[in-house]
mmCIF file of C-alpha atoms in Angstrom:
data_model
loop_
_atom_site.group_PDB
_atom_site.id
_atom_site.type_symbol
_atom_site.label_atom_id
_atom_site.label_comp_id
_atom_site.label_asym_id
_atom_site.label_seq_id
_atom_site.Cartn_x
_atom_site.Cartn_y
_atom_site.Cartn_z
ATOM 1 C CA MET A 1 99.447 110.264 72.971
ATOM 2 C CA LYS A 2 95.722 110.253 72.339
ATOM 3 C CA TRP A 3 93.331 108.230 74.493
ATOM 4 C CA SER A 4 89.823 107.009 73.870
ATOM 5 C CA GLU A 5 87.020 106.775 76.384
ATOM 6 C CA LEU A 6 85.150 103.548 75.685
ATOM 7 C CA CYS A 7 81.620 103.601 77.112
ATOM 8 C CA ILE A 8 79.417 100.504 77.323
ATOM 9 C CA GLN A 9 75.744 100.858 78.254
ATOM 10 C CA THR A 10 74.848 97.647 80.047
ATOM 11 C CA THR A 11 73.175 96.246 83.190
ATOM 12 C CA ASN A 12 74.169 96.125 86.862
ATOM 13 C CA GLU A 13 74.479 92.364 86.551
ATOM 14 C CA ALA A 14 77.117 92.731 83.825
ATOM 15 C CA VAL A 15 79.234 95.440 85.487
ATOM 16 C CA GLU A 16 81.742 93.118 87.158
ATOM 17 C CA PRO A 17 82.383 90.736 84.223
ATOM 18 C CA ILE A 18 82.659 93.683 81.805
ATOM 19 C CA SER A 19 85.036 95.442 84.203
ATOM 20 C CA HIS A 20 87.179 92.328 84.211
ATOM 21 C CA ILE A 21 87.178 92.182 80.394
ATOM 22 C CA LEU A 22 88.216 95.844 80.185
ATOM 23 C CA HIS A 23 91.088 95.451 82.620
ATOM 24 C CA GLU A 24 92.300 92.300 80.885
ATOM 25 C CA SER A 25 92.368 94.385 77.698
ATOM 26 C CA GLY A 26 94.676 97.000 79.228
ATOM 27 C CA ALA A 27 92.098 99.657 80.076
ATOM 28 C CA SER A 28 92.839 102.222 82.779
ATOM 29 C CA GLY A 29 90.703 104.340 85.084
ATOM 30 C CA LEU A 30 87.446 102.400 85.118
ATOM 31 C CA VAL A 31 84.295 104.451 85.821
ATOM 32 C CA ILE A 32 80.807 103.093 86.604
ATOM 33 C CA GLU A 33 77.865 105.471 86.224
ATOM 34 C CA ASP A 34 74.690 104.023 87.728
ATOM 35 C CA PRO A 35 71.580 106.271 87.796
ATOM 36 C CA LEU A 36 70.617 104.670 91.121
ATOM 37 C CA ASP A 37 73.509 106.657 92.597
ATOM 38 C CA LEU A 38 71.488 109.809 91.980
ATOM 39 C CA LYS A 39 68.652 108.548 94.189
ATOM 40 C CA LYS A 40 70.686 107.347 97.146
ATOM 41 C CA GLU A 41 70.311 109.252 100.391
ATOM 42 C CA ARG A 42 73.944 108.600 101.198
ATOM 43 C CA GLU A 43 74.404 111.405 103.669
ATOM 44 C CA SER A 44 72.063 109.679 106.125
ATOM 45 C CA THR A 45 74.384 106.675 106.360
ATOM 46 C CA PHE A 46 77.930 107.766 107.084
ATOM 47 C CA GLY A 47 77.974 111.466 106.203
ATOM 48 C CA GLU A 48 79.720 111.417 102.832
ATOM 49 C CA ILE A 49 79.276 114.356 100.470
ATOM 50 C CA PHE A 50 78.696 113.633 96.778
ATOM 51 C CA GLU A 51 78.312 116.000 93.854
ATOM 52 C CA LEU A 52 76.723 114.099 90.971
ATOM 53 C CA ASN A 53 75.525 115.465 87.640
ATOM 54 C CA PRO A 54 72.362 113.718 86.340
ATOM 55 C CA ALA A 55 73.427 114.495 82.757
ATOM 56 C CA ASP A 56 76.341 112.060 83.150
ATOM 57 C CA TYR A 57 74.066 109.075 83.755
ATOM 58 C CA PRO A 58 72.011 106.869 81.402
ATOM 59 C CA GLU A 59 68.206 106.838 81.585
ATOM 60 C CA GLU A 60 68.330 103.059 81.425
ATOM 61 C CA GLY A 61 70.970 100.634 82.633
ATOM 62 C CA VAL A 62 74.530 101.527 83.641
ATOM 63 C CA TYR A 63 77.525 103.090 81.896
ATOM 64 C CA VAL A 64 80.844 101.318 82.248
ATOM 65 C CA LYS A 65 83.640 103.568 81.007
ATOM 66 C CA ALA A 66 87.325 102.864 80.540
ATOM 67 C CA TYR A 67 90.261 104.569 78.883
ATOM 68 C CA LEU A 68 92.354 102.976 76.124
ATOM 69 C CA PRO A 69 95.511 104.289 74.453
ATOM 70 C CA MET A 70 94.952 104.956 70.751
ATOM 71 C CA ASN A 71 97.939 102.920 69.564
ATOM 72 C CA ASP A 72 98.533 100.495 66.694
ATOM 73 C CA VAL A 73 96.335 97.789 68.228
ATOM 74 C CA PHE A 74 93.532 100.095 69.395
ATOM 75 C CA GLU A 75 90.929 99.001 66.824
ATOM 76 C CA GLU A 76 91.781 95.335 67.340
ATOM 77 C CA THR A 77 91.501 95.774 71.130
ATOM 78 C CA VAL A 78 88.076 97.427 70.852
ATOM 79 C CA GLU A 79 86.778 94.617 68.620
ATOM 80 C CA LYS A 80 88.034 91.981 71.067
ATOM 81 C CA ILE A 81 86.318 93.782 73.937
ATOM 82 C CA LYS A 82 83.051 93.946 71.982
ATOM 83 C CA GLY A 83 83.322 90.258 71.163
ATOM 84 C CA LYS A 84 83.954 89.175 74.748
ATOM 85 C CA VAL A 85 81.108 91.335 76.087
ATOM 86 C CA SER A 86 78.713 90.008 73.432
ATOM 87 C CA TYR A 87 79.614 86.469 74.536
ATOM 88 C CA LEU A 88 78.546 87.038 78.179
ATOM 89 C CA PRO A 89 74.890 86.014 77.535
ATOM 90 C CA ASN A 90 76.249 82.502 76.977
ATOM 91 C CA TYR A 91 76.979 82.523 80.732
ATOM 92 C CA GLU A 92 73.379 83.668 81.398
ATOM 93 C CA ILE A 93 74.528 87.224 82.077
ATOM 94 C CA ASN A 94 72.126 89.914 80.882
ATOM 95 C CA ILE A 95 74.138 92.637 79.109
ATOM 96 C CA GLY A 96 71.169 94.892 78.351
ATOM 97 C CA LYS A 97 71.411 97.313 75.431
ATOM 98 C CA ASN A 98 75.162 96.809 75.045
ATOM 99 C CA TYR A 99 75.595 100.143 73.266
ATOM 100 C CA VAL A 100 79.278 100.979 72.771
ATOM 101 C CA THR A 101 80.587 104.495 72.084
ATOM 102 C CA LEU A 102 84.114 105.884 71.702
ATOM 103 C CA THR A 103 85.232 109.431 72.533
ATOM 104 C CA GLU A 104 88.740 110.725 71.823
ATOM 105 C CA ILE A 105 90.486 112.422 74.763
ATOM 106 C CA ASP A 106 93.795 114.294 74.995
ATOM 107 C CA GLU A 107 96.332 112.780 77.364
ATOM 108 C CA GLU A 108 96.339 115.773 79.692
ATOM 109 C CA ASP A 109 92.545 115.494 80.022
ATOM 110 C CA TRP A 110 92.677 111.722 80.522
ATOM 111 C CA ALA A 111 95.261 112.018 83.292
ATOM 112 C CA THR A 112 92.728 113.676 85.575
ATOM 113 C CA ALA A 113 89.323 112.941 83.992
ATOM 114 C CA TRP A 114 88.637 109.687 85.809
ATOM 115 C CA LYS A 115 90.030 110.810 89.160
ATOM 116 C CA LYS A 116 87.184 113.254 89.726
ATOM 117 C CA TYR A 117 84.866 110.310 90.351
ATOM 118 C CA TYR A 118 86.856 108.980 93.283
ATOM 119 C CA LYS A 119 86.698 110.536 96.760
ATOM 120 C CA PRO A 120 87.142 109.057 100.237
ATOM 121 C CA VAL A 121 84.138 106.896 101.063
ATOM 122 C CA LYS A 122 83.267 105.524 104.478
ATOM 123 C CA ILE A 123 81.814 102.109 103.754
ATOM 124 C CA SER A 124 81.148 100.960 107.328
ATOM 125 C CA GLU A 125 81.281 102.292 110.860
ATOM 126 C CA ASN A 126 85.053 101.813 111.010
ATOM 127 C CA VAL A 127 86.402 101.368 107.463
ATOM 128 C CA THR A 128 87.033 104.155 104.938
ATOM 129 C CA ILE A 129 88.506 103.729 101.455
ATOM 130 C CA VAL A 130 90.724 106.620 100.381
ATOM 131 C CA PRO A 131 92.206 107.115 96.879
ATOM 132 C CA THR A 132 95.957 107.562 97.161
ATOM 133 C CA TRP A 133 95.936 111.130 95.812
ATOM 134 C CA GLU A 134 93.356 112.419 98.320
ATOM 135 C CA ASP A 135 94.300 114.052 101.623
ATOM 136 C CA TYR A 136 92.181 112.600 104.403
ATOM 137 C CA GLU A 137 92.369 112.986 108.168
ATOM 138 C CA PRO A 138 91.011 109.846 109.873
ATOM 139 C CA SER A 139 89.325 109.779 113.248
ATOM 140 C CA ALA A 140 90.952 107.921 116.126
ATOM 141 C CA ASP A 141 89.385 104.484 115.541
ATOM 142 C CA GLU A 142 88.996 104.696 111.770
ATOM 143 C CA ILE A 143 90.569 102.010 109.577
ATOM 144 C CA ILE A 144 91.901 103.472 106.320
ATOM 145 C CA ILE A 145 92.346 101.454 103.131
ATOM 146 C CA GLU A 146 94.459 103.335 100.601
ATOM 147 C CA LEU A 147 93.643 102.294 97.063
ATOM 148 C CA ASP A 148 94.796 103.320 93.629
ATOM 149 C CA PRO A 149 91.702 102.554 91.512
ATOM 150 C CA GLY A 150 93.598 103.229 88.299
ATOM 151 C CA MET A 151 95.440 99.948 88.780
ATOM 152 C CA ALA A 152 92.575 97.485 88.700
ATOM 153 C CA PHE A 153 88.934 96.868 89.353
ATOM 154 C CA GLY A 154 87.574 100.174 90.594
ATOM 155 C CA THR A 155 87.538 101.907 93.954
ATOM 156 C CA GLY A 156 86.270 99.160 96.212
ATOM 157 C CA THR A 157 82.974 100.967 96.807
ATOM 158 C CA HIS A 158 80.719 98.652 94.787
ATOM 159 C CA PRO A 159 77.908 97.170 96.954
ATOM 160 C CA THR A 160 79.423 93.680 96.682
ATOM 161 C CA THR A 161 82.723 94.911 98.116
ATOM 162 C CA ILE A 162 80.999 96.872 100.868
ATOM 163 C CA LEU A 163 78.974 93.798 101.867
ATOM 164 C CA SER A 164 82.143 91.693 101.942
ATOM 165 C CA ILE A 165 84.052 94.159 104.128
ATOM 166 C CA GLN A 166 81.115 94.556 106.494
ATOM 167 C CA ALA A 167 80.995 90.760 106.885
ATOM 168 C CA LEU A 168 84.747 90.634 107.525
ATOM 169 C CA GLU A 169 84.384 93.390 110.090
ATOM 170 C CA GLN A 170 81.696 91.390 111.901
ATOM 171 C CA TYR A 171 83.135 87.874 111.738
ATOM 172 C CA LEU A 172 86.919 88.047 111.349
ATOM 173 C CA ALA A 173 88.768 87.125 114.533
ATOM 174 C CA GLN A 174 92.219 88.377 115.497
ATOM 175 C CA GLU A 175 95.015 86.174 114.128
ATOM 176 C CA ASP A 176 92.727 84.414 111.608
ATOM 177 C CA VAL A 177 94.293 83.082 108.420
ATOM 178 C CA VAL A 178 92.358 84.342 105.374
ATOM 179 C CA ILE A 179 92.175 83.259 101.730
ATOM 180 C CA ASP A 180 90.883 85.854 99.242
ATOM 181 C CA VAL A 181 89.699 84.165 96.030
ATOM 182 C CA GLY A 182 89.572 86.551 93.063
ATOM 183 C CA SER A 183 91.459 89.336 94.809
ATOM 184 C CA GLY A 184 91.124 92.013 92.105
ATOM 185 C CA SER A 185 92.635 95.208 93.508
ATOM 186 C CA GLY A 186 93.331 93.440 96.798
ATOM 187 C CA VAL A 187 90.817 95.515 98.756
ATOM 188 C CA LEU A 188 89.392 92.515 100.673
ATOM 189 C CA SER A 189 92.872 91.201 101.434
ATOM 190 C CA ILE A 190 93.871 94.615 102.764
ATOM 191 C CA ALA A 191 90.666 94.929 104.795
ATOM 192 C CA SER A 192 91.277 91.477 106.301
ATOM 193 C CA ALA A 193 94.832 92.364 107.322
ATOM 194 C CA LEU A 194 93.816 95.723 108.784
ATOM 195 C CA LEU A 195 90.974 94.079 110.708
ATOM 196 C CA GLY A 196 93.446 91.751 112.430
ATOM 197 C CA ALA A 197 94.111 88.742 110.193
ATOM 198 C CA LYS A 198 97.402 87.013 110.904
ATOM 199 C CA TYR A 199 98.095 86.356 107.224
ATOM 200 C CA VAL A 200 96.220 86.630 103.933
ATOM 201 C CA TYR A 201 96.669 84.492 100.823
ATOM 202 C CA ALA A 202 95.300 86.339 97.775
ATOM 203 C CA TYR A 203 94.626 84.489 94.524
ATOM 204 C CA ASP A 204 93.486 85.708 91.130
ATOM 205 C CA LEU A 205 93.676 84.162 87.682
ATOM 206 C CA ASP A 206 94.508 87.546 86.134
ATOM 207 C CA ASP A 207 98.155 88.588 86.533
ATOM 208 C CA VAL A 208 97.080 92.259 86.323
ATOM 209 C CA ALA A 209 94.991 91.711 89.449
ATOM 210 C CA VAL A 210 97.811 89.876 91.218
ATOM 211 C CA ASN A 211 100.162 92.778 90.542
ATOM 212 C CA SER A 212 97.534 95.283 91.699
ATOM 213 C CA THR A 213 96.998 93.368 94.933
ATOM 214 C CA ARG A 214 100.744 93.467 95.575
ATOM 215 C CA ILE A 215 101.010 97.190 94.822
ATOM 216 C CA ASN A 216 97.998 98.120 96.944
ATOM 217 C CA ALA A 217 99.227 95.877 99.785
ATOM 218 C CA GLU A 218 102.506 97.789 99.731
ATOM 219 C CA LEU A 219 100.655 101.134 99.664
ATOM 220 C CA ASN A 220 99.011 100.052 102.914
ATOM 221 C CA HIS A 221 102.302 98.793 104.403
ATOM 222 C CA LEU A 222 101.011 95.212 104.421
ATOM 223 C CA LYS A 223 103.317 93.387 102.020
ATOM 224 C CA ASP A 224 104.555 91.219 104.899
ATOM 225 C CA LYS A 225 101.007 90.064 105.708
ATOM 226 C CA ILE A 226 99.555 89.542 102.209
ATOM 227 C CA GLU A 227 100.846 87.015 99.688
ATOM 228 C CA ALA A 228 99.391 87.448 96.183
ATOM 229 C CA LYS A 229 99.698 84.700 93.584
ATOM 230 C CA GLN A 230 98.228 83.846 90.205
ATOM 231 C CA ASN A 231 95.950 80.837 90.580
ATOM 232 C CA ASN A 232 92.688 79.410 89.246
ATOM 233 C CA LEU A 233 90.315 79.664 92.215
ATOM 234 C CA LEU A 234 91.545 77.167 94.867
ATOM 235 C CA GLU A 235 93.067 74.586 92.560
ATOM 236 C CA HIS A 236 96.109 72.886 94.176
ATOM 237 C CA VAL A 237 95.871 75.139 97.258
ATOM 238 C CA ALA A 238 96.686 73.130 100.408
ATOM 239 C CA ILE A 239 96.436 75.971 102.945
ATOM 240 C CA LYS A 240 93.961 75.722 105.821
ATOM 241 C CA ALA A 241 92.195 79.009 106.544
ATOM 242 C CA ASN A 242 89.812 80.312 109.184
ATOM 243 C CA VAL A 243 88.065 82.535 106.637
ATOM 244 C CA ILE A 244 87.696 82.354 102.863
ATOM 245 C CA VAL A 245 86.293 85.471 101.210
ATOM 246 C CA SER A 246 85.316 85.744 97.563
ATOM 247 C CA ASN A 247 83.605 88.579 95.721
ATOM 248 C CA ILE A 248 83.017 87.167 92.237
ATOM 249 C CA LEU A 249 80.090 85.919 90.157
ATOM 250 C CA ALA A 250 77.658 83.332 91.528
ATOM 251 C CA GLU A 251 78.449 81.034 88.601
ATOM 252 C CA ILE A 252 82.100 81.007 89.660
ATOM 253 C CA ILE A 253 81.445 80.671 93.394
ATOM 254 C CA VAL A 254 79.549 77.398 92.971
ATOM 255 C CA LYS A 255 82.505 75.919 91.083
ATOM 256 C CA PHE A 256 84.750 75.882 94.154
ATOM 257 C CA VAL A 257 82.360 75.335 97.077
ATOM 258 C CA ALA A 258 83.853 71.864 97.673
ATOM 259 C CA ASP A 259 87.402 73.244 97.553
ATOM 260 C CA ALA A 260 86.430 76.016 99.978
ATOM 261 C CA TRP A 261 85.117 73.383 102.378
ATOM 262 C CA ASN A 262 88.365 71.439 102.138
ATOM 263 C CA ASN A 263 90.508 74.558 102.647
ATOM 264 C CA LEU A 264 88.637 75.716 105.734
ATOM 265 C CA GLU A 265 89.397 74.755 109.299
ATOM 266 C CA ASP A 266 86.496 73.293 111.295
ATOM 267 C CA ASN A 267 84.060 76.101 112.131
ATOM 268 C CA GLY A 268 85.699 78.207 109.420
ATOM 269 C CA LEU A 269 83.697 80.814 107.505
ATOM 270 C CA PHE A 270 83.059 81.203 103.785
ATOM 271 C CA ILE A 271 82.062 84.791 102.936
ATOM 272 C CA THR A 272 80.727 85.163 99.391
ATOM 273 C CA SER A 273 79.460 88.163 97.477
ATOM 274 C CA GLY A 274 78.983 89.279 93.867
ATOM 275 C CA ILE A 275 75.655 87.425 93.799
ATOM 276 C CA ILE A 276 72.579 88.908 92.113
ATOM 277 C CA GLN A 277 69.080 88.263 93.487
ATOM 278 C CA ASP A 278 68.210 85.729 90.775
ATOM 279 C CA LYS A 279 71.230 83.581 91.696
ATOM 280 C CA LYS A 280 70.861 83.738 95.502
ATOM 281 C CA GLN A 281 69.079 80.395 95.943
ATOM 282 C CA PHE A 282 71.419 78.777 93.429
ATOM 283 C CA VAL A 283 74.413 79.580 95.667
ATOM 284 C CA ILE A 284 72.596 78.780 98.931
ATOM 285 C CA ASP A 285 71.598 75.340 97.635
ATOM 286 C CA GLU A 286 75.173 74.559 96.606
ATOM 287 C CA LEU A 287 76.546 75.653 99.978
ATOM 288 C CA LYS A 288 74.007 73.582 101.917
ATOM 289 C CA GLN A 289 74.579 70.539 99.737
ATOM 290 C CA GLN A 290 78.275 70.693 100.616
ATOM 291 C CA GLY A 291 77.439 70.825 104.321
ATOM 292 C CA PHE A 292 77.751 74.543 105.063
ATOM 293 C CA THR A 293 75.414 76.204 107.570
ATOM 294 C CA ILE A 294 74.112 79.589 106.403
ATOM 295 C CA LEU A 295 74.756 82.129 109.163
ATOM 296 C CA GLU A 296 73.671 85.323 107.478
ATOM 297 C CA ILE A 297 72.391 86.729 104.186
ATOM 298 C CA ASN A 298 72.746 90.459 103.550
ATOM 299 C CA GLU A 299 71.490 92.591 100.674
ATOM 300 C CA MET A 300 72.435 95.952 99.175
ATOM 301 C CA GLU A 301 70.991 97.365 95.947
ATOM 302 C CA ASP A 302 69.910 93.918 94.676
ATOM 303 C CA TRP A 303 73.297 92.374 95.458
ATOM 304 C CA ILE A 304 73.642 89.506 97.930
ATOM 305 C CA SER A 305 76.335 88.491 100.410
ATOM 306 C CA ILE A 306 76.237 85.125 102.198
ATOM 307 C CA VAL A 307 78.163 84.093 105.302
ATOM 308 C CA ALA A 308 78.392 80.300 105.632
ATOM 309 C CA LYS A 309 80.040 78.162 108.313
ATOM 310 C CA LYS A 310 81.800 74.813 108.042
ATOM 311 C CA ALA A 311 79.913 73.251 110.934
#
């Protein structure tokens, strides 16, 4: 079978919604090429080693690449993707140049092409994300999250995910009950369980994400601690949690602030990420209006994470 690499030149702001569109459309092996990666002094943080080729990166914006099978519905799928991406400005999401290119790839090349981008990455003092095909020897106190990024939503090393896991690492208490809203690959659910959560309820509207959360939970031997279900945000959820974590767009977060309040125990925490600088105050105002106390605001590469408490 032939495969096609679909490349969209867009903005950092649009990476997550476009990634979601691509996965909903059946794409595999998502790759994000951000020229800012070339300028990072990563080795000074946790000691990772990266080999990046500047020729692979755009001079402006970000490349989002995915792989589609060239079957009978290929052309129709590409047109639907283009249409959905072009509609994002209606949600006040800047999609930048929105240049789309297609490159045909043989199956044997596709099978390994996207994997070269994914290596073990230490994202905090104690947590390292390791692709399932990589051999990695952890240190004594290291927490390992095994992830198959070909299943859904990338490797878990986007700044918004890193901010979320760092917040969980700081605030999650042993035996806490956690709700993960918009679970994607399940990386935050897995991190919560490995950091000591008693039980995690993972919800996503996309059944591809729900399945990926289940598969990745099993890869990490956590299927007995993580329950993944298809659901629209927190609609009809009656569970009381100590922590709710959600790494999705600001526009979506504000839609369920009241539900998050209702689903949290007293003194419970609402950890949100996926927020761009321009939308920070928008989310803060909504949280405060509901009654939340803002405990902490963290930033990484123009992305924001907020930790709020039901006081």
